[in-house]
Coordinates of C-alpha atoms in Angstrom, one line a residue:
Chain E
M69 CA 71.2 -3.6 62.3
P70 CA 71.1 -2.1 59.1
R71 CA 68.7 -3.5 56.6
P72 CA 70.1 -5.4 53.7
H73 CA 69.2 -3.3 50.8
H74 CA 67.3 -5.5 47.9
H75 CA 66.5 -3.1 45.4
T76 CA 68.8 -4.1 42.4
P77 CA 68.7 -3.0 39.4
A78 CA 67.3 -6.1 37.8
R79 CA 64.4 -6.9 40.3
R80 CA 63.3 -2.8 39.7
D81 CA 63.0 -3.4 35.7
A82 CA 61.0 -6.4 36.1
A83 CA 58.6 -5.0 38.3
I84 CA 58.5 -2.8 35.7
L85 CA 57.9 -5.1 32.7
R86 CA 55.1 -6.6 35.1
L87 CA 53.1 -3.7 35.7
R88 CA 53.2 -3.1 31.6
R89 CA 51.6 -5.8 31.4
I90 CA 49.4 -5.2 33.6
N91 CA 48.0 -1.6 32.2
R92 CA 48.5 -3.3 29.4
G93 CA 46.0 -6.1 30.6
L94 CA 43.9 -3.8 32.1
V95 CA 43.6 -1.1 28.5
A96 CA 42.2 -4.3 26.6
V97 CA 39.9 -5.3 29.3
A98 CA 38.6 -1.5 29.5
V99 CA 38.3 -1.5 25.1
A100 CA 35.9 -4.9 24.8
G101 CA 33.9 -4.0 28.3
T102 CA 32.9 -0.5 26.8
A103 CA 32.0 -2.2 23.3
V104 CA 29.7 -5.0 25.1
L105 CA 28.3 -2.5 27.0
T106 CA 27.8 -0.3 24.1
E107 CA 26.5 -3.4 22.3
V108 CA 23.8 -4.1 24.9
A109 CA 22.8 -0.4 25.6
A110 CA 22.2 0.1 21.5
Q111 CA 19.5 -3.0 22.1
A112 CA 17.9 -2.0 24.8
F113 CA 17.1 1.3 24.0
P114 CA 14.9 2.5 21.5
G115 CA 15.8 4.4 19.2
H116 CA 18.3 2.1 17.4
T117 CA 17.5 1.8 13.8
I118 CA 18.6 -1.4 11.0
K119 CA 21.0 -2.7 11.3
R120 CA 22.9 -3.0 7.9
T121 CA 24.2 -6.6 8.6
A122 CA 23.8 -9.4 6.4
G123 CA 20.2 -11.0 7.7
S124 CA 18.6 -7.3 8.7
T125 CA 16.3 -5.4 6.6
T126 CA 17.7 -3.5 3.5
L127 CA 16.4 -1.6 0.8
A128 CA 18.1 -1.6 -1.9
S129 CA 16.3 -1.0 -5.2
S130 CA 16.1 -4.1 -6.9
S131 CA 15.4 -2.1 -10.5
G132 CA 18.9 -1.1 -10.6
T133 CA 17.9 2.7 -9.2
T134 CA 18.2 3.7 -6.2
T135 CA 17.6 7.1 -3.6
T136 CA 19.3 7.8 -1.6
V137 CA 18.5 8.1 1.4
H138 CA 20.5 9.9 4.3
H139 CA 19.3 9.8 8.8
R140 CA 20.5 10.0 11.8
T141 CA 20.0 7.8 14.5
R142 CA 19.4 9.5 18.3
H143 CA 23.3 8.8 18.7
H144 CA 24.3 10.8 15.6
K145 CA 25.5 8.5 13.7
A146 CA 24.7 8.8 9.8
K147 CA 23.1 6.3 8.2
A148 CA 22.3 5.6 4.3
K149 CA 19.9 3.6 3.5
T150 CA 19.6 3.0 0.0
V151 CA 15.5 2.8 -1.1
A152 CA 13.7 1.9 -4.7
P153 CA 12.2 5.3 -6.3
L154 CA 8.7 5.1 -7.2
Q155 CA 8.5 3.6 -10.6
A156 CA 6.3 5.0 -13.2
P157 CA 4.5 2.6 -15.4
A158 CA 5.6 1.3 -19.0
T159 CA 2.7 2.8 -20.4
A160 CA 0.9 5.8 -19.5
P161 CA -3.3 5.2 -19.2
T162 CA -5.1 6.1 -21.9
A163 CA -8.3 7.4 -22.5
S164 CA -11.5 5.8 -23.4
P165 CA -14.5 6.5 -25.2
S166 CA -16.6 7.6 -22.0
S167 CA -19.3 5.8 -23.9
S168 CA -18.1 2.0 -23.8
S169 CA -19.8 0.3 -19.9
A170 CA -20.0 4.5 -18.2
S171 CA -23.8 4.6 -18.6
S172 CA -24.6 0.6 -18.2
P173 CA -27.2 0.6 -15.4
S174 CA -26.0 -3.0 -15.2
S175 CA -21.9 -2.3 -15.3
S176 CA -21.9 -1.6 -11.7
S177 CA -22.5 -5.0 -10.6
A178 CA -18.1 -5.9 -11.4
S179 CA -17.3 -3.4 -9.4
S180 CA -19.2 -3.2 -6.6
P181 CA -18.9 -6.0 -6.1
S182 CA -21.5 -7.5 -2.6
S183 CA -21.2 -10.5 -0.9
S184 CA -22.3 -13.0 -3.5
S185 CA -19.8 -14.3 -5.4
S186 CA -19.4 -13.0 -9.7
S187 CA -21.3 -10.5 -10.0
A188 CA -19.6 -9.1 -13.5
S189 CA -21.7 -8.5 -16.1
S190 CA -20.7 -6.8 -19.7
S191 CA -22.3 -3.8 -20.2
S192 CA -21.3 -4.4 -24.2
S193 CA -24.0 -7.0 -24.2
T194 CA -27.0 -5.1 -23.2
D195 CA -26.5 -2.9 -26.6
G196 CA -25.5 -5.5 -28.8
S197 CA -22.6 -3.5 -29.8
T198 CA -19.9 -4.7 -32.3
S199 CA -17.6 -1.7 -31.6
T200 CA -13.8 -2.3 -31.7
Q201 CA -12.9 -0.1 -29.2
Q202 CA -13.6 -2.7 -26.5
S203 CA -11.8 -4.1 -23.8
A204 CA -12.5 -7.1 -24.1
P205 CA -9.9 -10.0 -22.8
V206 CA -11.9 -12.7 -25.0
Q207 CA -13.4 -12.3 -27.7
Q208 CA -16.3 -14.6 -28.7
S209 CA -19.2 -14.8 -31.3
A210 CA -22.0 -15.6 -29.9
P211 CA -24.3 -18.9 -31.2
V212 CA -25.7 -17.9 -34.0
Q213 CA -30.0 -19.5 -34.6
Q214 CA -31.0 -20.0 -38.0
A215 CA -34.0 -18.2 -38.1
P216 CA -37.1 -19.2 -40.8
V217 CA -37.6 -17.1 -43.2
E218 CA -41.1 -16.1 -42.0
Q219 CA -40.1 -15.7 -38.4
A220 CA -37.7 -13.8 -39.0
P221 CA -38.2 -10.3 -38.2
V222 CA -38.7 -11.5 -34.0
Q223 CA -36.0 -14.6 -34.7
Q224 CA -33.2 -12.4 -36.0
A225 CA -29.9 -14.1 -35.8
P226 CA -27.8 -12.2 -33.5
A227 CA -24.5 -10.1 -34.3
P228 CA -21.2 -11.3 -33.2
V229 CA -20.9 -10.1 -29.7
Q230 CA -17.7 -9.7 -27.1
V231 CA -17.3 -9.8 -24.4
T232 CA -16.5 -7.3 -22.6
P233 CA -16.4 -7.4 -18.6
A234 CA -17.9 -3.5 -16.6
P235 CA -14.9 -1.6 -16.2
V236 CA -13.0 -1.9 -12.4
V237 CA -14.2 1.0 -10.5
S238 CA -11.0 2.9 -8.8
G239 CA -12.0 4.9 -5.8
G240 CA -11.2 5.8 -2.5
S241 CA -11.4 3.0 0.2
Chain A
M32 CA -31.6 -11.4 -26.3
L33 CA -29.8 -14.8 -27.0
A34 CA -26.5 -13.6 -27.7
T35 CA -26.6 -10.9 -24.3
I36 CA -27.1 -14.3 -22.5
Y37 CA -24.7 -15.8 -23.8
S38 CA -22.2 -12.5 -23.8
A39 CA -22.9 -12.5 -19.5
A40 CA -22.9 -15.7 -18.8
T41 CA -18.8 -15.5 -21.1
A42 CA -18.5 -12.2 -18.6
D43 CA -19.1 -14.4 -15.5
R44 CA -16.6 -16.7 -16.5
L45 CA -14.3 -13.1 -16.5
C46 CA -14.9 -11.9 -13.7
A47 CA -15.5 -11.9 -9.8
G48 CA -16.7 -9.8 -6.7
W49 CA -16.3 -10.4 -3.5
E50 CA -14.9 -8.6 -0.5
A51 CA -12.1 -9.4 2.3
L52 CA -10.1 -6.7 4.1
G53 CA -13.1 -5.1 5.1
T54 CA -13.5 -3.1 1.0
G55 CA -14.5 -4.6 -2.4
V56 CA -12.8 -7.3 -4.5
V57 CA -12.8 -7.6 -7.8
L58 CA -10.6 -9.8 -9.6
Q59 CA -10.6 -9.8 -13.5
V60 CA -9.3 -12.9 -16.0
T61 CA -8.4 -12.8 -18.7
D62 CA -8.7 -17.0 -19.8
P63 CA -12.7 -18.2 -17.9
G64 CA -10.7 -21.4 -17.3
A65 CA -8.1 -19.2 -15.5
L66 CA -10.9 -17.8 -12.5
G67 CA -11.0 -20.4 -10.3
P68 CA -7.1 -21.4 -9.4
A69 CA -6.7 -17.7 -9.8
R70 CA -9.8 -16.0 -7.1
A71 CA -7.8 -19.3 -4.9
A72 CA -4.5 -18.1 -4.7
V73 CA -5.8 -14.5 -4.4
E74 CA -8.0 -15.4 -1.0
R75 CA -4.8 -16.9 0.1
E76 CA -2.2 -14.2 -0.5
L77 CA -5.5 -11.6 1.1
L78 CA -5.7 -14.4 3.8
A79 CA -2.5 -14.3 4.8
I80 CA -1.8 -10.4 4.8
D81 CA -4.6 -9.8 6.8
S82 CA -3.3 -12.3 9.4
A83 CA -0.2 -10.1 9.3
A84 CA -1.1 -7.2 9.1
S85 CA -4.3 -6.4 9.9
R86 CA -4.9 -3.7 13.3
F87 CA -8.2 -4.9 13.7
R88 CA -7.3 -8.7 14.7
A89 CA -5.9 -8.8 18.1
D90 CA -4.1 -12.0 17.0
S91 CA -2.2 -10.3 13.4
D92 CA 1.4 -10.1 14.1
L93 CA 1.5 -6.4 13.5
E94 CA -1.1 -6.5 16.8
R95 CA 1.0 -8.6 18.9
C96 CA 4.1 -6.0 18.0
N97 CA 1.8 -3.0 19.1
R98 CA 1.3 -4.6 23.0
A99 CA 5.0 -5.7 22.7
G100 CA 5.8 -2.4 25.0
G101 CA 9.0 -2.2 22.5
R102 CA 10.1 -5.8 22.8
R103 CA 11.7 -8.0 19.3
L104 CA 8.7 -10.5 18.4
D105 CA 9.5 -12.7 15.9
V106 CA 7.3 -12.4 13.1
S107 CA 6.1 -13.7 9.3
P108 CA 7.8 -12.6 6.7
L109 CA 4.8 -11.0 5.7
L110 CA 4.8 -8.1 8.0
V111 CA 8.6 -8.0 7.2
E112 CA 7.7 -7.0 4.0
A113 CA 5.2 -4.8 4.7
L114 CA 6.6 -2.6 7.3
E115 CA 9.4 -2.9 4.5
A116 CA 7.0 -1.4 1.9
A117 CA 5.5 0.9 4.1
I118 CA 8.8 2.6 5.9
R119 CA 9.8 2.7 1.9
A120 CA 6.5 4.7 1.6
A121 CA 7.1 6.9 4.5
V122 CA 10.9 7.9 3.7
L123 CA 10.0 8.7 -0.5
T124 CA 7.2 11.1 0.4
D125 CA 9.6 12.6 3.1
G126 CA 6.6 11.2 5.7
A127 CA 3.7 12.1 4.6
V128 CA 3.0 8.5 4.3
D129 CA 3.8 7.5 7.5
P130 CA 2.8 4.5 8.9
T131 CA 2.8 5.5 12.9
L132 CA -0.4 7.0 12.5
G133 CA -1.6 3.9 14.9
D134 CA -2.7 6.0 18.1
A135 CA -3.5 9.4 15.9
L136 CA -6.5 7.0 14.1
I137 CA -7.5 5.6 17.5
L138 CA -7.9 8.6 18.9
A139 CA -10.0 9.7 16.1
G140 CA -12.6 6.7 16.3
Y141 CA -11.4 4.4 13.3
T142 CA -10.6 2.0 15.8
S143 CA -12.6 -1.4 13.8
D144 CA -12.8 -2.9 10.9
W145 CA -14.6 -0.6 8.1
R146 CA -17.5 -2.9 7.4
R147 CA -18.2 -2.1 11.6
F148 CA -19.1 0.7 11.3
D149 CA -21.3 3.8 11.9
A150 CA -24.0 2.3 8.9
A151 CA -24.6 6.1 8.8
P152 CA -21.8 8.7 7.4
A153 CA -21.0 11.6 7.7
D154 CA -22.4 14.4 5.5
P155 CA -19.0 14.1 2.9
S156 CA -19.5 18.0 1.4
T157 CA -18.4 18.7 4.8
H158 CA -14.3 19.3 4.4
Q159 CA -14.0 20.8 9.0
P160 CA -12.3 18.5 10.1
A161 CA -11.6 18.2 13.8
Q162 CA -9.2 19.5 16.1
L163 CA -8.1 16.2 17.4
V164 CA -5.6 16.3 20.7
V165 CA -2.9 13.6 19.3
R166 CA -0.1 12.5 21.4
A167 CA 3.4 13.5 20.4
R168 CA 5.7 11.6 17.9
P169 CA 9.0 12.7 17.1
A170 CA 10.2 13.4 14.0
R171 CA 10.5 10.5 11.3
A172 CA 8.9 8.0 13.9
W173 CA 9.1 5.1 11.4
E174 CA 12.5 5.2 12.4
A175 CA 11.9 3.4 15.6
I176 CA 11.1 -0.2 14.0
D177 CA 13.3 -2.3 13.7
L178 CA 13.2 -5.2 11.0
H179 CA 15.2 -8.3 10.9
R180 CA 14.6 -10.3 7.7
D181 CA 16.1 -13.0 9.1
P182 CA 14.9 -14.7 11.4
P183 CA 12.1 -12.2 10.4
S184 CA 11.5 -9.7 13.6
A185 CA 10.2 -6.2 14.1
R186 CA 10.9 -4.2 17.2
F187 CA 8.7 -0.9 17.5
G188 CA 10.4 1.7 19.4
G189 CA 9.5 5.3 20.4
G190 CA 6.1 3.7 21.9
V191 CA 5.3 3.9 18.2
R192 CA 1.7 2.4 17.4
V193 CA 1.6 1.4 13.4
D194 CA -1.1 1.2 10.9
L195 CA -0.2 0.1 7.9
G196 CA -3.9 0.8 6.1
A197 CA -1.8 2.8 3.5
T198 CA 0.2 0.4 2.1
A199 CA -0.3 -2.9 2.4
K200 CA -3.6 -2.9 1.0
A201 CA -1.8 -2.5 -2.0
L202 CA 0.8 -4.3 -2.1
A203 CA -1.3 -7.3 -1.1
A204 CA -3.1 -6.3 -5.0
D205 CA 0.3 -6.8 -6.2
R206 CA 0.9 -9.7 -3.9
A207 CA -2.0 -11.1 -5.4
A208 CA -2.2 -10.6 -8.9
R209 CA 1.4 -11.8 -9.0
A210 CA 0.6 -15.0 -7.2
A211 CA -2.5 -15.1 -9.6
A212 CA -0.8 -14.7 -12.9
D213 CA 1.7 -17.9 -12.0
I214 CA -1.0 -19.8 -10.7
A215 CA -3.8 -19.9 -12.9
G216 CA -1.7 -17.7 -16.1
G217 CA -3.3 -15.5 -18.3
G218 CA -3.7 -12.1 -17.8
I219 CA -5.1 -10.8 -14.1
L220 CA -6.1 -7.6 -12.5
V221 CA -6.9 -7.5 -8.7
S222 CA -8.9 -4.6 -6.8
L223 CA -9.0 -4.0 -3.6
G224 CA -11.3 -1.4 -2.7
G225 CA -10.1 0.6 -6.1
D226 CA -5.9 -0.3 -5.9
I227 CA -5.5 -2.3 -8.4
A228 CA -2.7 -4.1 -9.9
T229 CA -2.1 -6.3 -13.3
A230 CA 0.0 -9.1 -14.1
G231 CA 0.5 -11.5 -16.5
T232 CA -0.9 -10.6 -20.3
S233 CA -2.6 -7.8 -20.6
P234 CA -6.0 -8.3 -22.8
E235 CA -5.1 -6.6 -26.4
S236 CA -6.7 -3.1 -26.0
G237 CA -5.8 -2.7 -22.0
W238 CA -7.5 -2.9 -18.8
L239 CA -11.0 -0.7 -18.4
V240 CA -10.8 1.0 -15.6
R241 CA -13.5 3.8 -14.2
V242 CA -11.3 6.2 -12.1
T243 CA -13.6 8.3 -9.9
D244 CA -14.9 9.8 -6.0
D245 CA -15.5 6.1 -4.3
H246 CA -14.4 2.1 -5.5
R247 CA -18.1 1.6 -3.5
A248 CA -19.9 3.2 -6.8
G249 CA -21.0 1.9 -9.6
A250 CA -18.8 2.3 -12.8
D251 CA -22.0 4.6 -14.3
A252 CA -21.1 7.3 -11.5
P253 CA -19.4 10.5 -12.8
G254 CA -15.9 10.0 -13.5
Q255 CA -13.4 8.9 -16.7
T256 CA -12.9 5.7 -18.2
V257 CA -9.4 4.9 -19.2
R258 CA -7.2 1.2 -20.5
I259 CA -4.3 0.8 -18.8
A260 CA -1.8 -2.1 -20.3
S261 CA 0.3 -3.2 -17.2
G262 CA 1.4 -2.2 -13.8
G263 CA -0.8 -0.7 -11.0
L264 CA -3.5 2.4 -10.6
A265 CA -4.7 3.1 -7.3
T266 CA -6.9 6.5 -5.4
S267 CA -7.4 7.9 -2.5
S268 CA -10.2 10.4 -2.0
T269 CA -10.8 12.0 1.1
T270 CA -14.8 10.9 0.5
V271 CA -15.3 7.9 1.8
R272 CA -14.6 6.0 4.5
R273 CA -16.2 9.5 6.4
W274 CA -17.6 8.3 10.0
V275 CA -18.5 10.8 13.1
H276 CA -16.9 10.8 16.6
G277 CA -17.7 12.9 19.3
G278 CA -20.1 14.7 17.1
R279 CA -17.4 16.0 14.5
S280 CA -17.0 14.3 11.0
M281 CA -13.6 12.4 10.5
H282 CA -12.2 10.8 7.3
H283 CA -9.5 7.9 6.9
I284 CA -6.5 10.1 5.8
L285 CA -4.2 12.1 8.2
D286 CA -2.4 14.5 8.2
P287 CA 0.8 13.3 10.0
R288 CA 2.3 16.6 10.5
D289 CA -1.0 17.6 13.3
G290 CA -2.8 13.8 13.3
Q291 CA -6.2 16.1 11.5
P292 CA -8.0 14.4 8.7
V293 CA -6.2 16.1 5.8
A294 CA -8.1 19.3 4.3
R295 CA -6.3 20.7 1.8
T296 CA -6.5 21.2 -2.3
W297 CA -7.7 17.1 -3.8
R298 CA -10.8 15.0 -2.8
T299 CA -9.6 12.5 -4.4
A300 CA -6.8 11.6 -6.5
S301 CA -5.8 9.0 -8.8
V302 CA -2.1 7.9 -10.2
A303 CA -1.0 5.1 -12.1
A304 CA 2.4 3.3 -11.7
A305 CA 4.4 0.8 -12.1
T306 CA 2.9 -1.5 -9.1
C307 CA -0.3 -0.8 -6.8
I308 CA 1.8 0.3 -4.1
D309 CA 3.9 2.6 -5.8
A310 CA 0.7 4.3 -7.3
N311 CA -0.8 4.4 -4.4
I312 CA 2.1 5.8 -2.1
A313 CA 1.8 8.7 -4.8
S314 CA -1.9 8.5 -4.7
T315 CA -2.1 9.5 -1.0
A316 CA 1.2 11.4 -1.1
A317 CA -0.9 13.7 -2.7
I318 CA -3.7 13.8 -1.0
V319 CA -1.4 14.8 2.5
L320 CA 0.7 17.5 -0.2
G321 CA -2.3 19.2 -1.5
S322 CA -0.9 21.8 -4.0
A323 CA 2.3 20.7 -3.8
A324 CA 0.8 17.3 -5.5
A325 CA 1.2 18.1 -9.0
G326 CA 4.6 19.4 -8.7
W327 CA 6.0 16.7 -6.7
L328 CA 4.1 13.4 -8.8
T329 CA 6.2 15.8 -12.3
D330 CA 8.5 15.9 -10.8
R331 CA 8.0 11.6 -10.6
N332 CA 6.7 11.2 -14.1
L333 CA 4.2 9.8 -12.7
P334 CA 0.8 9.9 -14.1
A335 CA -2.2 11.2 -12.1
R336 CA -5.5 12.9 -12.0
L337 CA -6.9 15.3 -9.7
V338 CA -9.8 16.4 -8.5
A339 CA -10.0 19.5 -6.4
H340 CA -13.6 19.7 -3.4
D341 CA -14.7 22.1 -5.8
G342 CA -14.7 19.4 -8.8
R343 CA -12.2 21.2 -11.0
I344 CA -10.0 18.4 -12.3
E345 CA -6.4 18.5 -13.0
T346 CA -4.4 15.7 -15.0
I347 CA -0.4 15.2 -14.7
G348 CA 1.4 13.8 -16.4
D349 CA 0.4 11.6 -19.7
W350 CA -2.7 11.0 -18.2
P351 CA -5.3 11.6 -20.8
A352 CA -7.7 14.5 -20.8
E353 CA -10.9 14.8 -20.2
E354 CA -13.5 14.6 -22.1
S355 CA -15.8 16.0 -19.5
G356 CA -16.1 17.7 -16.1
L357 CA -16.6 15.7 -12.9

């Protein structure tokens, strides 16, 4: 006895619809899985560069002027980092007379600190100079003693002294 | 005589010096009453940077990351800042100042705090560096440093070992000067091993700085005295921090291209910039770049003074002319 034929067009269309839905789901799962695996691999292996997220490092300039530097990761994805350029000083160094403290033996203690603290000394104090070219953060006059006339040659009142810390030494370290 | 004593006593209240971070610290203030609080602020900053970025402390954040085998670790915000500064230096100098030379420095024998080094340094006149065996590093190895600010964390990939000696000290000088000025007021100058940062209101005639080969030398050492009104000034030199390793003379400025001590045109480079760290980056780069340094500095408008191995002096940009040779 022949078997009844149940495959109607309606049943066929319904089956095709189900297959379409299944295929769409599979594609969505595959895409999401690929993204997850990619992120896991990026975090797990060396070569992952600085993230560009809100909580991550950026090297943007705070001065407004930036230099854009392009480089590549191992994944050959070009990234751009903005790095603040080296800033020139507001004013360039100026010359100072070579005689200013440079030859004072006592000044070396200020620039070569020993284990004890407060080792500075005044170079200007050794010669009693009143030069106006000295770099004096604080200019104070020394106490003046009134000397008797008879003793003037040995107790002469000192000239006003400008307090000048010795130059700070900038050298290799 | 009285004037001398009075003046010296006042100068003592404007300046202090001590040892920290394996080098000499000098603090100058414009207000005598500010010296105490300023020094306290500077000492706090130096302790913080030592705890965060020292390669010679096993418990520092930097060393924990160096030993982490590529794992991400939580670190202090200060280490993230120091690493950012080091990466910036590498990018701006195209790798001439490279923070990933930790292994090369260890191979060169720079394995401990400078204060614990051999008391008998090598002859600085020996300019032939040793031939070292250095592990291959990828180009732009600093890109393997992965940082997050919030929460602060760091990961050193690619097997790199980071050394922040070139930039952390200058960063600390900048931070210390700012902190001292904020707390104590007035004008502040902080020198860490000759890397100088200023903050606050400078003296009317500027800060006096003697530029020479070695920051430990006295102010009467051969060199030039200049004034700076603000910003920073740094000097890098191959004549200091020299040691003998494997019977050869070494120094601490390595060429990232081959991992060997630099022996190019300049022995000492002094640069002025808006900050101490910018000055330090440029002065270190100048030593590594050699004959190309003059053009590199000129392009960046950075005043500089370069001293060649034979004593020849070249000034760059607005750096004041020399009165007499070195």
